[in-house]
Amino acid sequence: MKEPENEWSRRSWKVFPGGCLGEYNLPQELSIVLTRGQGARVYDTTGKEFIDFTMGWGSVILGHSHPGITEAVKKQAEQGSNFSYVSGPALELAEELVRAVPCAEKVRFCASGTEATMYAVRFARAFKRRDKIVKFEGAYHGANEFGAISLFPQELVDFPTPKPTSAGITEVARDDVLIAPFNDLEMTTRIIEENASKIAAVIVEPLHRCTTPLEGFLEGLREVTQKHDILLVFDECVTGFRLAYGGAQEYYGVIPDLAALGKALGGGYPVGAVVGRADILDLCNEADLGQERYVWFASTLGGNPVTAAASLATLDELRKPGTYKRLFAMGEKLRKGFRSILSELGIVAQVLGDGPLCALVFTGEKVVDYRTAFNADREKARAFTLGLFRNGIFLNPMSTKLYFSLAHGDEEIDTIHAVARKVLKEIF
Ligand SMILES: Cc1ncc(COP(=O)(O)O)c(C=O)c1O
């Protein structure tokens, strides 16, 4: 492996495992250290400019250094950064979440999506007094115990057997997770029916990574969970405020009992929230400490006023007329352009996604779940993402999921298409 050329990158490799903050897996010679971001672009210590198609893993939906957010953060920082107690901005934000998100009657803040899904599942287990949850193979719900189970299974075992993707997960944690195939309502229903008395919740990312739900799948999940008195949890860390202002539940018209929020909600600042039915959220009322169903939920930075100010500024922008029309038009242009380049070059691949989300999978099979993407050409996918990176597109080389922002426009999308055409020609 070649050493990185510049001193910043060498230092980064010395102190960070893999030379990164996590999940970037760039070869040493390509690794960089960033100094700033502006709009749709980021810049490294050598001054090199990249068009950003990761956007802080989707957290920076308005674009880097958005003036409205910067102003709100500066103003709040002068008034105090953290109280670990209700502040004006935190209250206003919670009230806005209740207005915006269909299932939200009450709100608890934390500081990341990993925590939000973890707490949502804890609420469900406490509420139903049952331990097991159903998750879909290949789903990411953050780095918590169940999020790291059957995330990238390298061996396809029979459903509902779980396969940890990370070491360090106890057998107990593993055995409380039942794995189902996304978009297969029949198999999922069978798994639920065979274990109904032990299942607290089904957790699903309604747009599963970038795989769209087949017609009737989410509705079917809602029906079967209701029939068996099981909670339905939507992980809306990605879809929240992205597929619609009210998230996937507004977009698909299926209302869960609980939802986990993160990413775009914070406008690039650390955020997480569990929202949902009041009778479930109320289990974490500290006055009930010692009660059988009391849920411990504590977060030093959850609801901090600086994040809340950034969130409020973000939501102000997202509420402006035409926002989602624009995000969806850009997403459509991005996907359409890739499809036409692939067909022009005779390359077989699937272009997945909906709204402002897009991913490329190099397979001839129609992708509906983890298994239909399992035999995709991962070497070509890696060569493709690294090729994009080498040519000035900043993205997570571990996946081809692309995030963009309201600061992106035709120029950025035309550029990624031109670069993709060049790179695809080189590697196929
Ligand atoms: C669907 C989904 N849920 C949860 C998370 C975890 O969020 P965080 O990284 O803020 O902990 C992610 C992160 O990528 C995600 O994509």
Coordinates of C-alpha atoms and ligand atoms in Angstrom, one line a residue:
M1 CA 0.0 0.0 0.0
K2 CA 1.4 3.4 -1.0
E3 CA 2.0 6.0 1.7
P4 CA -0.2 9.1 1.3
E5 CA 1.7 11.9 -0.3
N6 CA 1.0 14.7 2.0
E7 CA 2.0 15.2 5.6
W8 CA -1.6 15.7 6.8
S9 CA -2.7 12.3 5.5
R10 CA 0.4 10.6 6.9
R11 CA -0.5 12.0 10.3
S12 CA -4.1 11.0 9.9
W13 CA -3.1 7.3 9.2
K14 CA -0.9 7.4 12.3
V15 CA -3.7 8.3 14.7
F16 CA -6.9 7.1 13.1
P17 CA -7.6 3.4 12.3
G18 CA -7.9 3.2 8.5
G19 CA -6.9 6.9 8.4
C20 CA -10.5 8.0 8.7
L21 CA -13.3 8.7 11.2
G22 CA -15.1 5.5 10.1
E23 CA -16.5 3.7 7.1
Y24 CA -14.5 5.4 4.5
N25 CA -11.9 2.7 3.6
L26 CA -9.9 4.8 1.1
P27 CA -6.6 3.4 0.0
Q28 CA -3.7 5.3 1.7
E29 CA -2.5 7.0 -1.4
L30 CA -6.0 8.6 -2.0
S31 CA -6.7 9.7 1.6
I32 CA -7.0 13.4 2.2
V33 CA -7.6 15.7 5.1
L34 CA -10.4 18.2 4.6
T35 CA -10.2 21.9 5.6
R36 CA -13.5 23.4 4.6
G37 CA -16.8 23.0 2.7
Q38 CA -18.8 25.5 0.8
G39 CA -22.1 24.7 -0.8
A40 CA -21.7 21.6 -2.8
R41 CA -17.9 21.5 -2.5
V42 CA -15.3 20.5 -0.1
Y43 CA -11.6 21.4 -0.1
D44 CA -8.5 19.5 1.3
T45 CA -5.3 20.7 2.9
T46 CA -3.6 20.9 -0.6
G47 CA -6.4 23.2 -1.9
K48 CA -7.9 20.4 -4.1
E49 CA -11.6 21.0 -4.7
F50 CA -14.1 18.1 -4.7
I51 CA -17.8 18.1 -5.6
D52 CA -19.3 16.5 -2.5
F53 CA -21.8 13.6 -3.1
T54 CA -21.7 12.4 0.5
M55 CA -22.7 15.7 2.2
G56 CA -21.8 14.5 5.7
W57 CA -23.6 11.2 5.0
G58 CA -26.7 13.1 4.1
S59 CA -26.7 15.4 7.2
V60 CA -25.9 18.6 5.3
I61 CA -29.0 18.8 3.2
L62 CA -28.8 22.6 2.6
G63 CA -25.2 22.5 1.5
H64 CA -22.0 23.3 3.5
S65 CA -21.7 26.5 5.5
H66 CA -25.3 27.5 4.7
P67 CA -25.5 31.2 5.8
G68 CA -28.9 30.7 7.5
I69 CA -27.6 27.9 9.7
T70 CA -24.2 29.6 10.3
E71 CA -26.0 32.7 11.5
A72 CA -28.4 30.7 13.8
V73 CA -25.5 28.7 15.3
K74 CA -23.4 31.8 15.9
K75 CA -26.3 33.5 17.6
Q76 CA -27.1 30.6 19.8
A77 CA -23.5 29.8 20.7
E78 CA -23.2 33.3 22.2
Q79 CA -26.2 32.3 24.5
G80 CA -24.8 29.0 25.7
S81 CA -24.0 25.7 24.0
N82 CA -25.6 23.1 26.2
F83 CA -27.9 22.9 29.2
S84 CA -29.0 19.3 29.1
Y85 CA -32.4 20.7 29.8
V86 CA -35.3 22.2 27.8
S87 CA -34.3 25.5 26.1
G88 CA -36.4 27.7 23.8
P89 CA -34.9 26.3 20.5
A90 CA -35.3 22.6 21.7
L91 CA -38.9 23.3 22.6
E92 CA -39.6 25.0 19.3
L93 CA -37.9 22.2 17.4
A94 CA -39.9 19.5 19.2
E95 CA -43.2 21.3 18.5
E96 CA -42.2 21.6 14.8
L97 CA -41.5 17.8 14.7
V98 CA -45.0 17.1 16.1
R99 CA -46.4 19.3 13.4
A100 CA -44.3 17.8 10.6
V101 CA -44.0 14.1 11.3
P102 CA -47.4 12.2 11.1
C103 CA -46.7 9.7 13.9
A104 CA -45.1 12.2 16.3
E105 CA -47.2 13.0 19.4
K106 CA -44.1 13.3 21.6
V107 CA -40.4 13.7 21.2
R108 CA -37.1 12.8 23.0
F109 CA -33.8 14.1 21.6
C110 CA -30.5 12.3 21.6
A111 CA -27.4 13.1 19.6
S112 CA -27.2 10.5 16.7
G113 CA -29.2 8.1 14.6
T114 CA -27.6 5.2 16.3
E115 CA -29.0 6.3 19.6
A116 CA -32.4 7.1 18.1
T117 CA -33.0 3.6 16.7
M118 CA -31.5 2.0 19.9
Y119 CA -34.0 4.0 22.1
A120 CA -36.9 3.3 19.7
V121 CA -36.3 -0.4 20.0
R122 CA -35.9 -0.1 23.8
F123 CA -39.2 1.7 24.0
A124 CA -40.9 -1.0 21.9
R125 CA -39.4 -3.8 24.1
A126 CA -40.5 -2.1 27.3
F127 CA -44.0 -1.2 26.0
K128 CA -44.7 -4.7 24.8
R129 CA -42.7 -6.5 27.5
R130 CA -41.1 -8.7 24.7
D131 CA -37.5 -9.0 23.7
K132 CA -37.3 -9.9 20.0
I133 CA -37.3 -7.5 17.1
V134 CA -37.6 -8.2 13.3
K135 CA -35.1 -6.4 11.1
F136 CA -34.5 -6.7 7.4
E137 CA -31.4 -8.3 6.0
G138 CA -28.9 -5.6 4.8
A139 CA -30.6 -2.8 6.8
Y140 CA -28.5 -0.3 8.6
H141 CA -30.0 1.2 11.7
G142 CA -26.7 2.7 13.1
A143 CA -23.8 1.0 14.8
N144 CA -25.8 -0.3 17.9
E145 CA -26.1 -4.0 18.5
F146 CA -29.0 -4.8 16.2
G147 CA -27.8 -2.4 13.6
A148 CA -24.6 -4.4 13.2
I149 CA -26.5 -7.7 12.8
S150 CA -27.0 -9.1 9.3
L151 CA -25.9 -5.7 8.0
F152 CA -23.4 -7.1 5.4
P153 CA -23.8 -10.9 5.8
Q154 CA -21.2 -12.6 3.7
E155 CA -22.9 -15.9 3.9
L156 CA -26.6 -16.2 3.1
V157 CA -28.2 -18.3 5.8
D158 CA -31.9 -19.3 6.2
F159 CA -34.3 -16.7 7.4
P160 CA -34.7 -15.6 10.2
T161 CA -31.2 -16.6 11.4
P162 CA -29.1 -13.5 12.3
K163 CA -25.5 -13.1 11.3
P164 CA -23.4 -10.4 13.2
T165 CA -21.4 -8.2 10.8
S166 CA -19.3 -7.0 13.8
A167 CA -17.3 -8.9 16.4
G168 CA -18.2 -8.0 20.0
I169 CA -21.9 -8.7 19.8
T170 CA -23.2 -11.1 22.5
E171 CA -25.2 -14.2 21.7
V172 CA -28.1 -12.7 23.6
A173 CA -28.2 -9.6 21.5
R174 CA -27.9 -11.7 18.4
D175 CA -30.6 -14.1 19.3
D176 CA -33.1 -11.3 20.0
V177 CA -33.0 -10.3 16.3
L178 CA -35.0 -12.1 13.6
I179 CA -34.0 -11.4 10.1
A180 CA -36.5 -11.0 7.3
P181 CA -36.1 -10.3 3.5
F182 CA -37.1 -6.8 2.6
N183 CA -40.0 -6.6 0.1
D184 CA -41.0 -10.2 0.8
L185 CA -44.3 -9.8 2.7
E186 CA -45.1 -13.5 2.7
M187 CA -41.9 -14.6 4.3
T188 CA -41.9 -11.7 6.7
T189 CA -45.5 -12.5 7.7
R190 CA -44.5 -16.1 8.3
I191 CA -41.6 -15.1 10.5
I192 CA -43.9 -12.8 12.5
E193 CA -46.7 -15.4 12.8
E194 CA -44.3 -18.0 14.1
N195 CA -42.8 -15.7 16.7
A196 CA -45.6 -13.2 17.4
S197 CA -45.8 -13.6 21.1
K198 CA -42.1 -12.8 21.5
I199 CA -41.8 -9.9 19.1
A200 CA -41.9 -6.3 20.3
A201 CA -41.4 -4.5 17.0
V202 CA -40.5 -4.6 13.4
I203 CA -38.0 -2.0 12.5
V204 CA -37.7 -0.9 8.9
E205 CA -36.0 1.8 6.8
P206 CA -39.0 2.5 4.5
L207 CA -36.7 3.2 1.6
H208 CA -34.4 0.3 2.4
R209 CA -31.0 1.9 1.8
C210 CA -31.8 2.8 -1.8
T211 CA -34.2 -0.1 -2.6
T212 CA -37.8 1.1 -3.0
P213 CA -40.6 -0.8 -1.2
L214 CA -42.7 -2.8 -3.6
E215 CA -46.4 -1.8 -3.8
G216 CA -48.2 -2.9 -0.7
F217 CA -45.1 -3.9 1.3
L218 CA -45.1 -1.2 3.9
E219 CA -48.9 -1.3 4.1
G220 CA -48.7 -5.0 4.6
L221 CA -46.1 -4.5 7.4
R222 CA -48.5 -2.1 9.1
E223 CA -51.4 -4.5 8.8
V224 CA -49.5 -7.6 10.0
T225 CA -47.9 -5.8 13.0
Q226 CA -51.3 -4.4 14.0
K227 CA -52.9 -7.8 13.7
H228 CA -50.3 -9.3 16.0
D229 CA -50.1 -6.4 18.4
I230 CA -46.5 -5.6 17.5
L231 CA -45.1 -2.1 17.1
L232 CA -43.9 -0.8 13.8
V233 CA -40.8 1.4 13.9
F234 CA -39.6 3.4 11.0
D235 CA -35.9 4.3 10.9
E236 CA -36.2 7.7 9.2
C237 CA -32.6 8.8 9.8
V238 CA -32.2 9.0 6.0
T239 CA -35.7 9.5 4.8
G240 CA -36.8 12.0 7.4
F241 CA -37.1 15.5 5.9
R242 CA -35.6 14.0 2.7
L243 CA -38.4 12.0 0.9
A244 CA -40.9 14.6 2.1
Y245 CA -41.0 17.2 4.9
G246 CA -42.9 14.6 7.0
G247 CA -40.5 11.9 5.9
A248 CA -41.2 8.5 4.4
Q249 CA -44.4 8.1 6.5
E250 CA -45.8 11.1 4.7
Y251 CA -44.4 10.1 1.3
Y252 CA -45.7 6.5 1.4
G253 CA -48.8 7.2 3.6
V254 CA -48.0 4.5 6.1
I255 CA -47.8 5.6 9.7
P256 CA -45.6 3.8 12.2
D257 CA -45.9 3.8 16.0
L258 CA -42.4 5.2 16.5
A259 CA -39.8 6.8 14.3
A260 CA -36.1 7.5 14.6
L261 CA -34.8 10.7 13.2
G262 CA -31.3 12.0 12.6
K263 CA -29.0 13.3 9.8
A264 CA -30.8 16.0 7.8
L265 CA -32.8 17.1 10.8
G266 CA -29.6 18.5 12.3
G267 CA -28.4 20.4 9.3
G268 CA -24.9 19.0 9.9
Y269 CA -24.9 19.3 13.7
P270 CA -25.2 16.2 15.9
V271 CA -28.8 15.2 16.2
G272 CA -31.1 12.3 16.9
A273 CA -34.7 12.0 18.0
V274 CA -37.3 9.4 18.8
V275 CA -40.8 10.5 18.0
G276 CA -44.1 8.7 18.1
R277 CA -47.1 7.7 20.2
A278 CA -47.4 9.6 23.5
D279 CA -48.4 6.4 25.4
I280 CA -45.0 4.8 24.3
L281 CA -42.8 7.9 24.7
D282 CA -44.2 8.6 28.1
L283 CA -42.5 5.4 29.4
C284 CA -39.3 7.5 29.8
N285 CA -40.9 9.9 32.2
E286 CA -38.4 10.0 35.1
A287 CA -41.2 10.1 37.7
D288 CA -41.8 6.5 36.8
L289 CA -38.3 5.3 37.7
G290 CA -38.7 1.9 39.4
Q291 CA -41.9 1.1 37.5
E292 CA -41.8 -2.1 35.4
R293 CA -41.9 -0.5 32.0
Y294 CA -39.8 2.6 32.8
V295 CA -37.4 3.3 30.0
W296 CA -34.0 4.9 30.8
F297 CA -33.3 7.5 28.2
A298 CA -30.6 10.1 28.9
S299 CA -28.4 12.1 26.6
T300 CA -25.9 14.8 27.7
L301 CA -26.1 16.5 24.3
G302 CA -29.6 15.6 23.2
G303 CA -31.6 18.7 22.4
N304 CA -28.7 21.0 22.9
P305 CA -29.6 24.5 21.8
V306 CA -26.9 24.9 19.2
T307 CA -28.1 21.8 17.3
A308 CA -31.7 22.9 17.8
A309 CA -31.0 26.3 16.3
A310 CA -29.3 24.7 13.3
S311 CA -32.2 22.3 13.0
L312 CA -34.8 25.1 13.1
A313 CA -32.8 27.1 10.5
T314 CA -32.7 23.9 8.3
L315 CA -36.4 23.3 8.6
D316 CA -37.2 26.9 7.8
E317 CA -35.4 26.4 4.4
L318 CA -37.0 23.0 3.8
R319 CA -40.5 24.3 4.4
K320 CA -40.1 26.9 1.5
P321 CA -42.3 26.1 -1.4
G322 CA -40.7 24.1 -4.2
T323 CA -37.9 22.5 -2.0
Y324 CA -39.0 18.9 -2.5
K325 CA -39.9 19.4 -6.1
R326 CA -36.3 20.6 -6.7
L327 CA -34.7 17.8 -4.7
F328 CA -36.8 15.2 -6.6
A329 CA -36.1 16.8 -10.0
M330 CA -32.3 16.6 -9.2
G331 CA -32.6 13.0 -8.0
E332 CA -34.5 12.1 -11.2
K333 CA -31.9 13.8 -13.4
L334 CA -29.1 12.1 -11.5
R335 CA -30.6 8.6 -12.0
K336 CA -31.8 9.2 -15.5
G337 CA -28.3 10.4 -16.5
F338 CA -26.6 7.3 -15.0
R339 CA -29.1 5.0 -16.8
S340 CA -28.4 6.6 -20.1
I341 CA -24.6 6.4 -19.7
L342 CA -24.8 2.8 -18.7
S343 CA -27.0 1.9 -21.7
E344 CA -24.7 4.0 -24.0
L345 CA -21.7 2.0 -22.8
G346 CA -23.6 -1.3 -22.8
I347 CA -22.9 -1.8 -19.0
V348 CA -25.4 -3.9 -17.1
A349 CA -26.2 -2.2 -13.8
Q350 CA -29.2 -1.1 -11.7
V351 CA -29.7 2.5 -10.8
L352 CA -31.6 2.5 -7.5
G353 CA -33.2 5.2 -5.3
D354 CA -36.1 7.6 -5.1
G355 CA -36.3 11.3 -4.5
P356 CA -32.9 12.8 -3.7
L357 CA -31.2 9.4 -3.2
C358 CA -29.3 7.3 -5.8
A359 CA -27.2 4.2 -5.8
L360 CA -25.6 2.1 -8.6
V361 CA -25.4 -1.7 -8.3
F362 CA -23.5 -3.6 -10.9
T363 CA -25.9 -6.5 -11.5
G364 CA -28.3 -7.6 -14.2
E365 CA -30.8 -8.7 -11.6
K366 CA -33.7 -6.4 -10.5
V367 CA -32.7 -5.4 -7.0
V368 CA -35.5 -5.8 -4.4
D369 CA -33.6 -6.8 -1.3
Y370 CA -30.1 -7.7 0.0
R371 CA -30.0 -11.0 -1.8
T372 CA -30.8 -9.7 -5.3
A373 CA -27.8 -7.3 -4.9
F374 CA -25.5 -9.9 -3.3
N375 CA -23.9 -11.2 -6.5
A376 CA -23.3 -7.8 -7.9
D377 CA -19.8 -7.0 -9.1
R378 CA -18.3 -5.5 -6.0
E379 CA -14.8 -5.1 -7.5
K380 CA -16.2 -3.0 -10.3
A381 CA -18.3 -1.0 -7.9
R382 CA -15.1 -0.2 -5.8
A383 CA -13.1 0.7 -8.9
F384 CA -16.0 3.0 -9.9
T385 CA -16.2 4.8 -6.6
L386 CA -12.4 5.1 -6.3
G387 CA -12.3 6.4 -9.9
L388 CA -14.9 9.0 -9.1
F389 CA -12.9 10.0 -6.1
R390 CA -9.7 10.3 -8.1
N391 CA -11.5 12.6 -10.5
G392 CA -12.7 15.1 -7.9
I393 CA -15.9 13.6 -6.6
F394 CA -15.9 13.3 -2.8
L395 CA -17.9 10.2 -1.8
N396 CA -17.9 7.3 0.5
P397 CA -16.1 4.6 -1.4
M398 CA -17.7 1.8 0.6
S399 CA -21.0 2.3 -1.1
T400 CA -22.3 4.0 -4.2
K401 CA -25.2 5.7 -2.3
L402 CA -25.0 9.3 -3.3
Y403 CA -26.3 12.2 -1.3
F404 CA -26.7 15.7 -2.6
S405 CA -28.0 19.0 -1.2
L406 CA -30.0 22.0 -2.2
A407 CA -26.7 23.7 -3.0
H408 CA -26.2 21.2 -5.9
G409 CA -27.5 22.0 -9.3
D410 CA -27.2 21.1 -12.9
E411 CA -23.5 21.9 -13.0
E412 CA -22.6 19.3 -10.3
I413 CA -24.9 16.7 -11.7
D414 CA -23.5 17.1 -15.2
T415 CA -20.0 16.9 -13.8
I416 CA -20.6 13.6 -11.9
H417 CA -22.2 12.2 -15.1
A418 CA -19.2 13.2 -17.2
V419 CA -16.7 11.8 -14.7
A420 CA -18.8 8.6 -14.4
R421 CA -18.7 8.1 -18.2
K422 CA -14.9 8.5 -18.2
V423 CA -14.4 6.1 -15.3
L424 CA -16.8 3.5 -16.5
K425 CA -15.1 3.5 -19.9
E426 CA -11.8 2.8 -18.1
I427 CA -13.0 0.0 -16.0
F428 CA -15.4 -1.9 -18.2
Ligands
LIG1 C1 -30.9 4.4 8.1 C2 -29.9 4.8 9.1 N1 -30.2 4.7 10.4 C3 -29.3 5.1 11.4 C4 -28.1 5.6 11.0 C5 -27.1 6.0 12.1 O1 -27.0 7.3 12.3 P1 -25.7 7.9 13.0 O2 -24.5 7.7 12.1 O3 -26.1 9.4 13.2 O4 -25.6 7.2 14.3 C6 -27.7 5.7 9.7 C7 -26.4 6.2 9.3 O5 -25.9 6.1 8.2 C8 -28.6 5.3 8.7 O6 -28.3 5.4 7.4

